[in-house]
Amino acid sequence: MLFRSTAALRIVIDSGPAFYFGELEITGLERYDTEMIENYRPFRTGDPYSKELMHLFQIALQSIPHFGNVSVSIPPNTEKHAAVPVYVSVTETKAQRIAIGGGYSSNNGARAELNFSNHNFLHRAWNFNTLLRLEQKRQTFLTGINTLPDQNNIYYAASASLQRTDIRDLVTVRQRVDAARIYQTRNLQRQYALSWQREEKRPDGAINQTNEALAFDWRFRYNVVDDPVNIRRGNISEVRIGGGTELIFSDQDFIRTYGRQQNWWPIGKNGVIYLRGEAGYTFAASRFGIPQEYLFRAGGIQSVRGYDFLSLGVQEGNAIVGGRAMATGTIEYTHWFMQNWGAAAFVDAGSAADSIKDMHLFVGYGIGPRWRSPAGPLALDLARSHETGTLRVHFSMVVNF
């Protein structure tokens, strides 16, 4: 005899009440005010709780040099769900530091640098930095101050620098003073800057010049990426417009425009396609009287591989100097064979000249290994110039923000 029986199954899921952010409860501060931490949180009291916002808050605090260890958490107490306190525990680092470093780039050669920083300048938690960097093709001395972001994500920066470069038979010596107002969030940066610079331009085999400019510069950058260190999907957009006039401390009237777009798309589980494009044009009667920073050269890493750094431009004597027009682009495929090791194949193309009609397309292509370091993928590329057949090695960090 066959017996059949049934059972009723009743499932009750209680997710509990909705949580909302309450006040911050901060421990570990000795030198700094609580307002400093308040201005970094991406939420306000009364906002619905979000684990992602908590994570972004912790990342933001860890990214500034004032703190060594940072912990952000909430108590799992349903009785306080309407205004759950956010516990922030920090460990302050030393306010003053001296750092010595070195490295190598295929663009500028070997590098040694000495840096002094004070993260509590004038006892206001401002960042003061002095840097001496010696590279084979470029030597830089810079000192500057950055304030901390206020509750509207706005901070201010000022700096002064002295720099000498010797690239493609062009020697420049530049003195510069800058002041900037910067709005910055996780995905967006908007900057207004005013800078004055005096540049001594010494092209081999041509006439030396001294150029001065007081320039206003506007910069907009927007990025949405899945991982800022190892990107598989996302995009970065950047636009810059700046210029100066003879009426106000400049030797030439000019307006400089520049745009850049970078995109990443995943291909299967282990592949990534990367596209990059940039273009710039300086509106002016002539390139003479304009500092090199407001003109364009191309070649090298993040430009056209297979060609020397800044080797594409305008011939002036034996030197290559900046022109008023530039455009470059890249298509690259990277395949990761193991977790941290991969290889890439790429094609770069572009040019820089004194006018659009004078531009000649230069193409470079090649392959190279990739290694996922803690700071981001490192690339060692072997690139061939289609123009001359010359092979060049380029070493770089793959992602530059």
mmCIF file of C-alpha atoms in Angstrom:
data_model
loop_
_atom_site.group_PDB
_atom_site.id
_atom_site.type_symbol
_atom_site.label_atom_id
_atom_site.label_comp_id
_atom_site.label_asym_id
_atom_site.label_seq_id
_atom_site.Cartn_x
_atom_site.Cartn_y
_atom_site.Cartn_z
ATOM 1 C CA MET A 1 0.000 0.000 0.000
ATOM 2 C CA LEU A 2 1.390 3.433 -1.005
ATOM 3 C CA PHE A 3 1.006 6.281 1.449
ATOM 4 C CA ARG A 4 1.329 9.888 0.403
ATOM 5 C CA SER A 5 1.858 12.773 2.786
ATOM 6 C CA THR A 6 2.382 16.467 2.354
ATOM 7 C CA ALA A 7 4.087 19.115 4.434
ATOM 8 C CA ALA A 8 3.612 22.851 4.392
ATOM 9 C CA LEU A 9 6.829 24.863 4.347
ATOM 10 C CA ARG A 10 6.627 28.411 5.580
ATOM 11 C CA ILE A 11 9.634 30.715 5.171
ATOM 12 C CA VAL A 12 9.835 34.095 6.859
ATOM 13 C CA ILE A 13 12.639 36.446 5.851
ATOM 14 C CA ASP A 14 13.170 39.442 8.079
ATOM 15 C CA SER A 15 15.701 41.849 6.598
ATOM 16 C CA GLY A 16 15.260 44.173 9.520
ATOM 17 C CA PRO A 17 14.563 47.898 9.416
ATOM 18 C CA ALA A 18 16.188 50.227 6.905
ATOM 19 C CA PHE A 19 19.345 51.915 8.196
ATOM 20 C CA TYR A 20 20.171 55.600 7.823
ATOM 21 C CA PHE A 21 23.473 57.344 8.434
ATOM 22 C CA GLY A 22 23.858 59.158 11.735
ATOM 23 C CA GLU A 23 26.677 61.306 13.091
ATOM 24 C CA LEU A 24 30.367 60.471 12.834
ATOM 25 C CA GLU A 25 32.109 59.271 15.975
ATOM 26 C CA ILE A 26 35.828 59.876 15.397
ATOM 27 C CA THR A 27 38.756 58.579 17.438
ATOM 28 C CA GLY A 28 42.507 58.932 16.978
ATOM 29 C CA LEU A 29 42.761 62.620 16.107
ATOM 30 C CA GLU A 30 45.470 64.615 17.858
ATOM 31 C CA ARG A 31 46.684 67.363 15.507
ATOM 32 C CA TYR A 32 43.697 67.726 13.182
ATOM 33 C CA ASP A 33 40.102 68.932 13.522
ATOM 34 C CA THR A 34 37.105 66.657 13.011
ATOM 35 C CA GLU A 35 35.947 68.972 10.198
ATOM 36 C CA MET A 36 38.797 67.620 8.107
ATOM 37 C CA ILE A 37 37.252 64.119 8.150
ATOM 38 C CA GLU A 38 33.694 65.425 7.820
ATOM 39 C CA ASN A 39 34.531 67.057 4.494
ATOM 40 C CA TYR A 40 35.650 63.739 2.983
ATOM 41 C CA ARG A 41 32.510 61.714 3.628
ATOM 42 C CA PRO A 42 30.351 61.090 0.517
ATOM 43 C CA PHE A 43 27.098 61.000 2.505
ATOM 44 C CA ARG A 44 25.259 63.214 4.960
ATOM 45 C CA THR A 45 23.353 62.536 8.164
ATOM 46 C CA GLY A 46 19.940 61.106 7.278
ATOM 47 C CA ASP A 47 20.988 59.523 3.975
ATOM 48 C CA PRO A 48 20.069 55.824 3.457
ATOM 49 C CA TYR A 49 22.888 53.488 4.483
ATOM 50 C CA SER A 50 25.118 52.222 1.657
ATOM 51 C CA LYS A 51 28.020 49.808 2.006
ATOM 52 C CA GLU A 52 29.590 51.269 -1.155
ATOM 53 C CA LEU A 53 29.549 54.795 0.283
ATOM 54 C CA MET A 54 31.214 53.516 3.450
ATOM 55 C CA HIS A 55 33.918 51.906 1.322
ATOM 56 C CA LEU A 56 34.444 55.103 -0.695
ATOM 57 C CA PHE A 57 34.707 57.090 2.546
ATOM 58 C CA GLN A 58 37.456 54.820 3.823
ATOM 59 C CA ILE A 59 39.337 54.954 0.508
ATOM 60 C CA ALA A 60 39.164 58.772 0.496
ATOM 61 C CA LEU A 61 40.675 58.983 3.997
ATOM 62 C CA GLN A 62 43.360 56.438 3.160
ATOM 63 C CA SER A 63 44.374 58.414 0.055
ATOM 64 C CA ILE A 64 45.504 61.518 1.963
ATOM 65 C CA PRO A 65 48.954 61.544 3.612
ATOM 66 C CA HIS A 66 47.740 62.606 7.069
ATOM 67 C CA PHE A 67 46.651 59.110 8.148
ATOM 68 C CA GLY A 68 48.365 55.725 8.218
ATOM 69 C CA ASN A 69 45.551 53.375 9.303
ATOM 70 C CA VAL A 70 41.862 54.097 8.754
ATOM 71 C CA SER A 71 38.826 52.064 9.826
ATOM 72 C CA VAL A 72 35.194 52.978 9.044
ATOM 73 C CA SER A 73 32.310 50.884 10.441
ATOM 74 C CA ILE A 74 28.807 50.951 11.926
ATOM 75 C CA PRO A 75 27.392 48.933 14.854
ATOM 76 C CA PRO A 76 24.863 46.210 13.854
ATOM 77 C CA ASN A 77 22.304 47.637 16.248
ATOM 78 C CA THR A 78 18.765 47.671 14.874
ATOM 79 C CA GLU A 79 17.613 49.940 17.690
ATOM 80 C CA LYS A 80 19.675 52.770 16.151
ATOM 81 C CA HIS A 81 18.647 52.097 12.543
ATOM 82 C CA ALA A 82 17.103 55.558 12.100
ATOM 83 C CA ALA A 83 20.460 57.257 12.764
ATOM 84 C CA VAL A 84 23.204 54.648 13.026
ATOM 85 C CA PRO A 85 26.521 56.175 14.175
ATOM 86 C CA VAL A 86 29.513 55.858 11.866
ATOM 87 C CA TYR A 87 32.686 54.928 13.749
ATOM 88 C CA VAL A 88 35.867 56.372 12.237
ATOM 89 C CA SER A 89 39.188 55.332 13.744
ATOM 90 C CA VAL A 90 42.406 56.862 12.376
ATOM 91 C CA THR A 91 46.105 56.757 13.152
ATOM 92 C CA GLU A 92 47.944 59.963 12.299
ATOM 93 C CA THR A 93 51.242 59.821 10.432
ATOM 94 C CA LYS A 94 54.208 62.093 11.060
ATOM 95 C CA ALA A 95 53.483 65.592 9.817
ATOM 96 C CA GLN A 96 56.914 66.054 8.227
ATOM 97 C CA ARG A 97 58.719 63.608 5.958
ATOM 98 C CA ILE A 98 61.813 63.402 3.811
ATOM 99 C CA ALA A 99 61.775 60.891 0.974
ATOM 100 C CA ILE A 100 64.483 59.824 -1.448
ATOM 101 C CA GLY A 101 63.620 57.916 -4.590
ATOM 102 C CA GLY A 102 64.799 56.840 -8.005
ATOM 103 C CA GLY A 103 63.576 55.206 -11.162
ATOM 104 C CA TYR A 104 63.749 55.004 -14.919
ATOM 105 C CA SER A 105 61.503 56.061 -17.790
ATOM 106 C CA SER A 106 62.192 55.555 -21.478
ATOM 107 C CA ASN A 107 60.894 59.099 -22.001
ATOM 108 C CA ASN A 108 63.243 60.977 -19.643
ATOM 109 C CA GLY A 109 65.855 58.370 -18.683
ATOM 110 C CA ALA A 110 67.170 57.644 -15.187
ATOM 111 C CA ARG A 111 65.663 59.606 -12.290
ATOM 112 C CA ALA A 112 66.679 60.541 -8.754
ATOM 113 C CA GLU A 113 64.578 62.723 -6.471
ATOM 114 C CA LEU A 114 64.469 64.269 -3.031
ATOM 115 C CA ASN A 115 61.153 65.329 -1.511
ATOM 116 C CA PHE A 116 60.303 67.179 1.693
ATOM 117 C CA SER A 117 56.658 67.351 2.780
ATOM 118 C CA ASN A 118 54.785 68.898 5.676
ATOM 119 C CA HIS A 119 51.166 67.751 5.975
ATOM 120 C CA ASN A 120 50.294 70.187 8.747
ATOM 121 C CA PHE A 121 51.652 73.405 7.289
ATOM 122 C CA LEU A 122 50.844 76.466 9.458
ATOM 123 C CA HIS A 123 48.958 74.009 11.721
ATOM 124 C CA ARG A 124 46.059 74.018 9.228
ATOM 125 C CA ALA A 125 46.519 70.490 7.801
ATOM 126 C CA TRP A 126 47.637 72.028 4.496
ATOM 127 C CA ASN A 127 50.075 70.055 2.337
ATOM 128 C CA PHE A 128 53.428 71.737 1.706
ATOM 129 C CA ASN A 129 55.858 70.007 -0.673
ATOM 130 C CA THR A 130 59.328 70.749 -1.978
ATOM 131 C CA LEU A 131 60.695 68.496 -4.710
ATOM 132 C CA LEU A 132 64.055 68.223 -6.422
ATOM 133 C CA ARG A 133 63.936 65.753 -9.330
ATOM 134 C CA LEU A 134 66.953 65.052 -11.532
ATOM 135 C CA GLU A 135 66.330 63.172 -14.791
ATOM 136 C CA GLN A 136 68.627 62.742 -17.752
ATOM 137 C CA LYS A 137 66.477 64.925 -20.006
ATOM 138 C CA ARG A 138 64.674 67.041 -17.411
ATOM 139 C CA GLN A 139 65.585 68.636 -14.076
ATOM 140 C CA THR A 140 62.883 70.131 -11.846
ATOM 141 C CA PHE A 141 62.703 72.088 -8.609
ATOM 142 C CA LEU A 142 59.179 72.709 -7.314
ATOM 143 C CA THR A 143 57.576 73.969 -4.136
ATOM 144 C CA GLY A 144 53.852 74.231 -3.512
ATOM 145 C CA ILE A 145 50.940 74.313 -1.057
ATOM 146 C CA ASN A 146 47.544 72.587 -1.285
ATOM 147 C CA THR A 147 44.654 73.299 1.054
ATOM 148 C CA LEU A 148 42.240 70.529 2.059
ATOM 149 C CA PRO A 149 38.858 70.119 0.333
ATOM 150 C CA ASP A 150 35.988 71.944 2.008
ATOM 151 C CA GLN A 151 32.451 70.573 2.344
ATOM 152 C CA ASN A 152 31.826 71.492 -1.309
ATOM 153 C CA ASN A 153 34.821 69.408 -2.529
ATOM 154 C CA ILE A 154 36.808 72.528 -3.424
ATOM 155 C CA TYR A 155 40.455 73.118 -2.589
ATOM 156 C CA TYR A 156 43.146 75.601 -3.628
ATOM 157 C CA ALA A 157 46.730 75.133 -4.775
ATOM 158 C CA ALA A 158 49.723 77.403 -5.354
ATOM 159 C CA SER A 159 53.210 76.531 -6.566
ATOM 160 C CA ALA A 160 56.452 77.879 -7.983
ATOM 161 C CA SER A 161 58.890 75.891 -10.100
ATOM 162 C CA LEU A 162 62.130 76.009 -12.046
ATOM 163 C CA GLN A 163 62.687 73.452 -14.796
ATOM 164 C CA ARG A 164 65.322 72.724 -17.428
ATOM 165 C CA THR A 165 64.772 70.266 -20.288
ATOM 166 C CA ASP A 166 67.063 69.040 -23.079
ATOM 167 C CA ILE A 167 64.988 67.032 -25.563
ATOM 168 C CA ARG A 168 65.653 66.563 -29.282
ATOM 169 C CA ASP A 169 68.290 69.330 -29.412
ATOM 170 C CA LEU A 170 65.942 71.832 -27.775
ATOM 171 C CA VAL A 171 66.999 73.225 -24.397
ATOM 172 C CA THR A 172 64.384 75.109 -22.377
ATOM 173 C CA VAL A 173 64.726 76.831 -19.011
ATOM 174 C CA ARG A 174 61.428 77.768 -17.423
ATOM 175 C CA GLN A 175 60.389 79.704 -14.340
ATOM 176 C CA ARG A 176 56.727 79.371 -13.419
ATOM 177 C CA VAL A 177 54.214 80.460 -10.745
ATOM 178 C CA ASP A 178 50.710 78.921 -10.507
ATOM 179 C CA ALA A 179 47.510 79.374 -8.541
ATOM 180 C CA ALA A 180 44.463 77.109 -8.979
ATOM 181 C CA ARG A 181 40.943 76.472 -7.685
ATOM 182 C CA ILE A 182 40.019 72.786 -7.980
ATOM 183 C CA TYR A 183 36.703 70.973 -7.568
ATOM 184 C CA GLN A 184 37.210 67.232 -7.237
ATOM 185 C CA THR A 185 35.042 64.225 -6.539
ATOM 186 C CA ARG A 186 35.580 60.525 -7.135
ATOM 187 C CA ASN A 187 34.715 60.806 -10.850
ATOM 188 C CA LEU A 188 35.073 64.480 -11.703
ATOM 189 C CA GLN A 189 37.724 67.176 -11.617
ATOM 190 C CA ARG A 190 37.150 70.784 -12.674
ATOM 191 C CA GLN A 191 40.017 73.244 -12.390
ATOM 192 C CA TYR A 192 40.541 76.961 -12.958
ATOM 193 C CA ALA A 193 44.171 78.060 -12.935
ATOM 194 C CA LEU A 194 46.223 81.185 -13.537
ATOM 195 C CA SER A 195 49.921 80.789 -14.310
ATOM 196 C CA TRP A 196 52.805 83.017 -15.276
ATOM 197 C CA GLN A 197 55.902 81.637 -16.887
ATOM 198 C CA ARG A 198 59.109 82.833 -18.467
ATOM 199 C CA GLU A 199 60.811 80.425 -20.835
ATOM 200 C CA GLU A 200 64.249 80.559 -22.392
ATOM 201 C CA LYS A 201 64.128 78.561 -25.628
ATOM 202 C CA ARG A 202 67.487 77.438 -27.081
ATOM 203 C CA PRO A 203 67.122 75.339 -30.245
ATOM 204 C CA ASP A 204 70.393 73.966 -31.609
ATOM 205 C CA GLY A 205 71.231 75.681 -34.904
ATOM 206 C CA ALA A 206 68.498 78.326 -34.579
ATOM 207 C CA ILE A 207 67.890 81.643 -32.813
ATOM 208 C CA ASN A 208 67.452 81.643 -29.033
ATOM 209 C CA GLN A 209 64.270 83.245 -27.708
ATOM 210 C CA THR A 210 62.744 84.299 -24.395
ATOM 211 C CA ASN A 211 58.969 83.886 -24.185
ATOM 212 C CA GLU A 212 56.633 85.048 -21.434
ATOM 213 C CA ALA A 213 52.962 84.287 -20.882
ATOM 214 C CA LEU A 214 50.311 84.947 -18.264
ATOM 215 C CA ALA A 215 47.724 82.286 -19.055
ATOM 216 C CA PHE A 216 44.317 81.338 -17.737
ATOM 217 C CA ASP A 217 43.561 77.629 -17.987
ATOM 218 C CA TRP A 218 40.316 75.662 -17.573
ATOM 219 C CA ARG A 219 40.440 71.883 -17.254
ATOM 220 C CA PHE A 220 37.627 69.316 -17.072
ATOM 221 C CA ARG A 221 38.196 65.605 -16.492
ATOM 222 C CA TYR A 222 35.615 62.865 -15.993
ATOM 223 C CA ASN A 223 36.279 59.178 -15.401
ATOM 224 C CA VAL A 224 34.169 56.093 -14.788
ATOM 225 C CA VAL A 225 36.293 52.966 -14.373
ATOM 226 C CA ASP A 226 35.719 49.632 -12.685
ATOM 227 C CA ASP A 227 39.125 49.617 -10.954
ATOM 228 C CA PRO A 228 41.429 52.666 -10.898
ATOM 229 C CA VAL A 229 44.525 50.429 -10.651
ATOM 230 C CA ASN A 230 43.689 47.631 -13.132
ATOM 231 C CA ILE A 231 41.019 48.854 -15.551
ATOM 232 C CA ARG A 232 38.954 46.381 -17.597
ATOM 233 C CA ARG A 233 35.952 48.565 -18.351
ATOM 234 C CA GLY A 234 35.538 52.319 -18.289
ATOM 235 C CA ASN A 235 36.402 55.630 -19.870
ATOM 236 C CA ILE A 236 38.269 58.844 -19.135
ATOM 237 C CA SER A 237 37.454 62.158 -20.820
ATOM 238 C CA GLU A 238 39.513 65.326 -20.565
ATOM 239 C CA VAL A 239 39.152 68.824 -22.058
ATOM 240 C CA ARG A 240 41.486 71.795 -21.554
ATOM 241 C CA ILE A 241 41.186 75.368 -22.800
ATOM 242 C CA GLY A 242 43.642 78.129 -21.958
ATOM 243 C CA GLY A 243 45.239 81.221 -23.348
ATOM 244 C CA GLY A 244 46.922 84.564 -22.888
ATOM 245 C CA THR A 245 47.000 88.014 -24.475
ATOM 246 C CA GLU A 246 49.613 90.635 -25.285
ATOM 247 C CA LEU A 247 47.488 93.077 -23.310
ATOM 248 C CA ILE A 248 48.361 91.296 -20.037
ATOM 249 C CA PHE A 249 51.981 90.169 -19.609
ATOM 250 C CA SER A 250 52.150 87.840 -22.630
ATOM 251 C CA ASP A 251 54.348 88.079 -25.721
ATOM 252 C CA GLN A 252 51.689 86.651 -28.034
ATOM 253 C CA ASP A 253 47.902 86.351 -28.228
ATOM 254 C CA PHE A 254 46.948 82.663 -28.169
ATOM 255 C CA ILE A 255 44.207 80.206 -27.231
ATOM 256 C CA ARG A 256 45.206 76.585 -26.632
ATOM 257 C CA THR A 257 42.621 73.784 -26.897
ATOM 258 C CA TYR A 258 43.140 70.124 -26.046
ATOM 259 C CA GLY A 259 40.968 67.018 -25.717
ATOM 260 C CA ARG A 260 41.648 63.380 -24.803
ATOM 261 C CA GLN A 261 39.438 60.290 -24.670
ATOM 262 C CA GLN A 262 40.390 56.838 -23.307
ATOM 263 C CA ASN A 263 38.134 53.772 -23.353
ATOM 264 C CA TRP A 264 38.492 50.160 -22.102
ATOM 265 C CA TRP A 265 36.275 47.176 -23.008
ATOM 266 C CA PRO A 266 36.630 43.588 -21.709
ATOM 267 C CA ILE A 267 36.989 40.851 -24.332
ATOM 268 C CA GLY A 268 36.047 37.495 -22.843
ATOM 269 C CA LYS A 269 37.449 36.630 -19.407
ATOM 270 C CA ASN A 270 41.072 37.621 -19.971
ATOM 271 C CA GLY A 271 41.217 40.230 -22.716
ATOM 272 C CA VAL A 272 40.906 44.029 -22.800
ATOM 273 C CA ILE A 273 40.654 46.392 -25.769
ATOM 274 C CA TYR A 274 42.003 49.906 -25.152
ATOM 275 C CA LEU A 275 41.365 52.932 -27.395
ATOM 276 C CA ARG A 276 42.961 56.338 -26.895
ATOM 277 C CA GLY A 277 42.617 59.525 -28.892
ATOM 278 C CA GLU A 278 43.861 63.054 -28.315
ATOM 279 C CA ALA A 279 43.957 66.258 -30.331
ATOM 280 C CA GLY A 280 45.056 69.811 -29.728
ATOM 281 C CA TYR A 281 45.280 73.113 -31.536
ATOM 282 C CA THR A 282 46.676 76.487 -30.514
ATOM 283 C CA PHE A 283 45.006 79.438 -32.201
ATOM 284 C CA ALA A 284 47.644 82.116 -32.773
ATOM 285 C CA ALA A 285 49.184 84.174 -35.571
ATOM 286 C CA SER A 286 52.494 82.338 -35.062
ATOM 287 C CA ARG A 287 54.141 79.797 -32.759
ATOM 288 C CA PHE A 288 56.863 82.313 -31.916
ATOM 289 C CA GLY A 289 56.440 84.072 -28.588
ATOM 290 C CA ILE A 290 54.445 81.165 -27.093
ATOM 291 C CA PRO A 291 56.039 78.917 -24.411
ATOM 292 C CA GLN A 292 56.431 75.259 -25.364
ATOM 293 C CA GLU A 293 53.827 74.142 -22.812
ATOM 294 C CA TYR A 294 51.115 75.791 -24.917
ATOM 295 C CA LEU A 295 52.322 74.156 -28.147
ATOM 296 C CA PHE A 296 52.465 70.477 -29.131
ATOM 297 C CA ARG A 297 55.010 67.748 -29.797
ATOM 298 C CA ALA A 298 54.356 63.996 -30.044
ATOM 299 C CA GLY A 299 56.204 60.704 -29.757
ATOM 300 C CA GLY A 300 56.994 58.226 -26.995
ATOM 301 C CA ILE A 301 54.872 56.703 -24.228
ATOM 302 C CA GLN A 302 51.171 57.665 -24.207
ATOM 303 C CA SER A 303 51.677 59.144 -27.683
ATOM 304 C CA VAL A 304 53.262 57.380 -30.685
ATOM 305 C CA ARG A 305 55.525 54.503 -29.653
ATOM 306 C CA GLY A 306 58.298 53.577 -32.068
ATOM 307 C CA TYR A 307 59.455 57.202 -32.035
ATOM 308 C CA ASP A 308 61.595 59.034 -29.490
ATOM 309 C CA PHE A 309 59.968 61.122 -26.783
ATOM 310 C CA LEU A 310 58.689 64.413 -28.294
ATOM 311 C CA SER A 311 60.532 63.743 -31.554
ATOM 312 C CA LEU A 312 57.519 64.637 -33.734
ATOM 313 C CA GLY A 313 57.030 68.360 -34.176
ATOM 314 C CA VAL A 314 58.451 71.318 -36.065
ATOM 315 C CA GLN A 315 62.038 71.421 -37.290
ATOM 316 C CA GLU A 316 63.792 74.584 -36.112
ATOM 317 C CA GLY A 317 67.500 74.457 -36.871
ATOM 318 C CA ASN A 318 68.619 71.019 -35.677
ATOM 319 C CA ALA A 319 65.937 70.922 -32.962
ATOM 320 C CA ILE A 320 62.347 69.687 -32.794
ATOM 321 C CA VAL A 321 60.081 72.340 -31.246
ATOM 322 C CA GLY A 322 56.369 72.534 -30.539
ATOM 323 C CA GLY A 323 53.832 73.336 -33.229
ATOM 324 C CA ARG A 324 50.255 74.566 -33.115
ATOM 325 C CA ALA A 325 48.546 71.286 -34.142
ATOM 326 C CA MET A 326 48.632 67.724 -32.809
ATOM 327 C CA ALA A 327 46.621 64.511 -33.000
ATOM 328 C CA THR A 328 47.512 60.973 -31.863
ATOM 329 C CA GLY A 329 45.656 57.721 -31.245
ATOM 330 C CA THR A 330 46.134 54.159 -29.986
ATOM 331 C CA ILE A 331 44.431 50.802 -30.334
ATOM 332 C CA GLU A 332 45.760 48.078 -28.029
ATOM 333 C CA TYR A 333 44.724 44.566 -27.088
ATOM 334 C CA THR A 334 45.957 42.994 -23.823
ATOM 335 C CA HIS A 335 45.529 39.316 -22.957
ATOM 336 C CA TRP A 336 46.189 38.094 -19.402
ATOM 337 C CA PHE A 337 47.603 34.571 -19.463
ATOM 338 C CA MET A 338 47.953 34.414 -15.669
ATOM 339 C CA GLN A 339 46.612 36.512 -12.815
ATOM 340 C CA ASN A 340 49.466 39.020 -12.933
ATOM 341 C CA TRP A 341 51.127 38.377 -16.313
ATOM 342 C CA GLY A 342 49.945 39.207 -19.815
ATOM 343 C CA ALA A 343 50.974 40.529 -23.216
ATOM 344 C CA ALA A 344 49.761 43.341 -25.467
ATOM 345 C CA ALA A 345 49.782 44.176 -29.172
ATOM 346 C CA PHE A 346 49.262 47.776 -30.245
ATOM 347 C CA VAL A 347 49.217 50.310 -33.065
ATOM 348 C CA ASP A 348 49.860 54.028 -32.457
ATOM 349 C CA ALA A 349 49.478 56.814 -35.003
ATOM 350 C CA GLY A 350 49.708 60.575 -34.955
ATOM 351 C CA SER A 351 51.598 63.740 -35.726
ATOM 352 C CA ALA A 352 52.419 67.255 -34.545
ATOM 353 C CA ALA A 353 53.078 70.227 -36.811
ATOM 354 C CA ASP A 354 52.670 73.967 -37.084
ATOM 355 C CA SER A 355 49.417 73.669 -39.008
ATOM 356 C CA ILE A 356 46.883 70.978 -39.822
ATOM 357 C CA LYS A 357 47.833 70.922 -43.517
ATOM 358 C CA ASP A 358 51.477 70.264 -42.599
ATOM 359 C CA MET A 359 50.687 67.191 -40.490
ATOM 360 C CA HIS A 360 52.135 63.883 -41.697
ATOM 361 C CA LEU A 361 50.836 60.643 -40.225
ATOM 362 C CA PHE A 362 53.459 58.657 -38.298
ATOM 363 C CA VAL A 363 52.626 55.042 -37.385
ATOM 364 C CA GLY A 364 54.224 52.775 -34.796
ATOM 365 C CA TYR A 365 53.279 49.232 -33.784
ATOM 366 C CA GLY A 366 54.578 46.484 -31.573
ATOM 367 C CA ILE A 367 54.122 44.041 -28.715
ATOM 368 C CA GLY A 368 55.176 43.771 -25.097
ATOM 369 C CA PRO A 369 54.633 41.988 -21.765
ATOM 370 C CA ARG A 370 52.412 43.330 -18.974
ATOM 371 C CA TRP A 371 52.760 42.825 -15.220
ATOM 372 C CA ARG A 372 50.096 43.783 -12.704
ATOM 373 C CA SER A 373 52.047 45.569 -9.979
ATOM 374 C CA PRO A 374 50.379 46.949 -6.818
ATOM 375 C CA ALA A 375 50.558 50.426 -8.405
ATOM 376 C CA GLY A 376 49.075 49.323 -11.730
ATOM 377 C CA PRO A 377 50.143 47.409 -14.857
ATOM 378 C CA LEU A 378 53.753 47.895 -15.979
ATOM 379 C CA ALA A 379 54.549 47.706 -19.692
ATOM 380 C CA LEU A 380 57.778 46.883 -21.531
ATOM 381 C CA ASP A 381 57.036 47.485 -25.210
ATOM 382 C CA LEU A 382 59.085 46.804 -28.307
ATOM 383 C CA ALA A 383 57.791 49.192 -30.974
ATOM 384 C CA ARG A 384 58.684 49.614 -34.639
ATOM 385 C CA SER A 385 58.535 52.900 -36.499
ATOM 386 C CA HIS A 386 56.708 52.335 -39.782
ATOM 387 C CA GLU A 387 58.451 55.439 -41.174
ATOM 388 C CA THR A 388 62.041 54.287 -40.646
ATOM 389 C CA GLY A 389 61.845 50.650 -39.519
ATOM 390 C CA THR A 390 63.676 51.554 -36.300
ATOM 391 C CA LEU A 391 62.963 49.453 -33.195
ATOM 392 C CA ARG A 392 62.613 51.180 -29.812
ATOM 393 C CA VAL A 393 61.931 49.912 -26.292
ATOM 394 C CA HIS A 394 59.419 51.808 -24.134
ATOM 395 C CA PHE A 395 58.972 51.217 -20.407
ATOM 396 C CA SER A 396 55.958 52.730 -18.670
ATOM 397 C CA MET A 397 53.069 52.539 -16.261
ATOM 398 C CA VAL A 398 50.135 51.618 -18.483
ATOM 399 C CA VAL A 399 47.416 53.839 -16.968
ATOM 400 C CA ASN A 400 48.075 57.565 -16.533
ATOM 401 C CA PHE A 401 45.280 59.658 -15.030
#
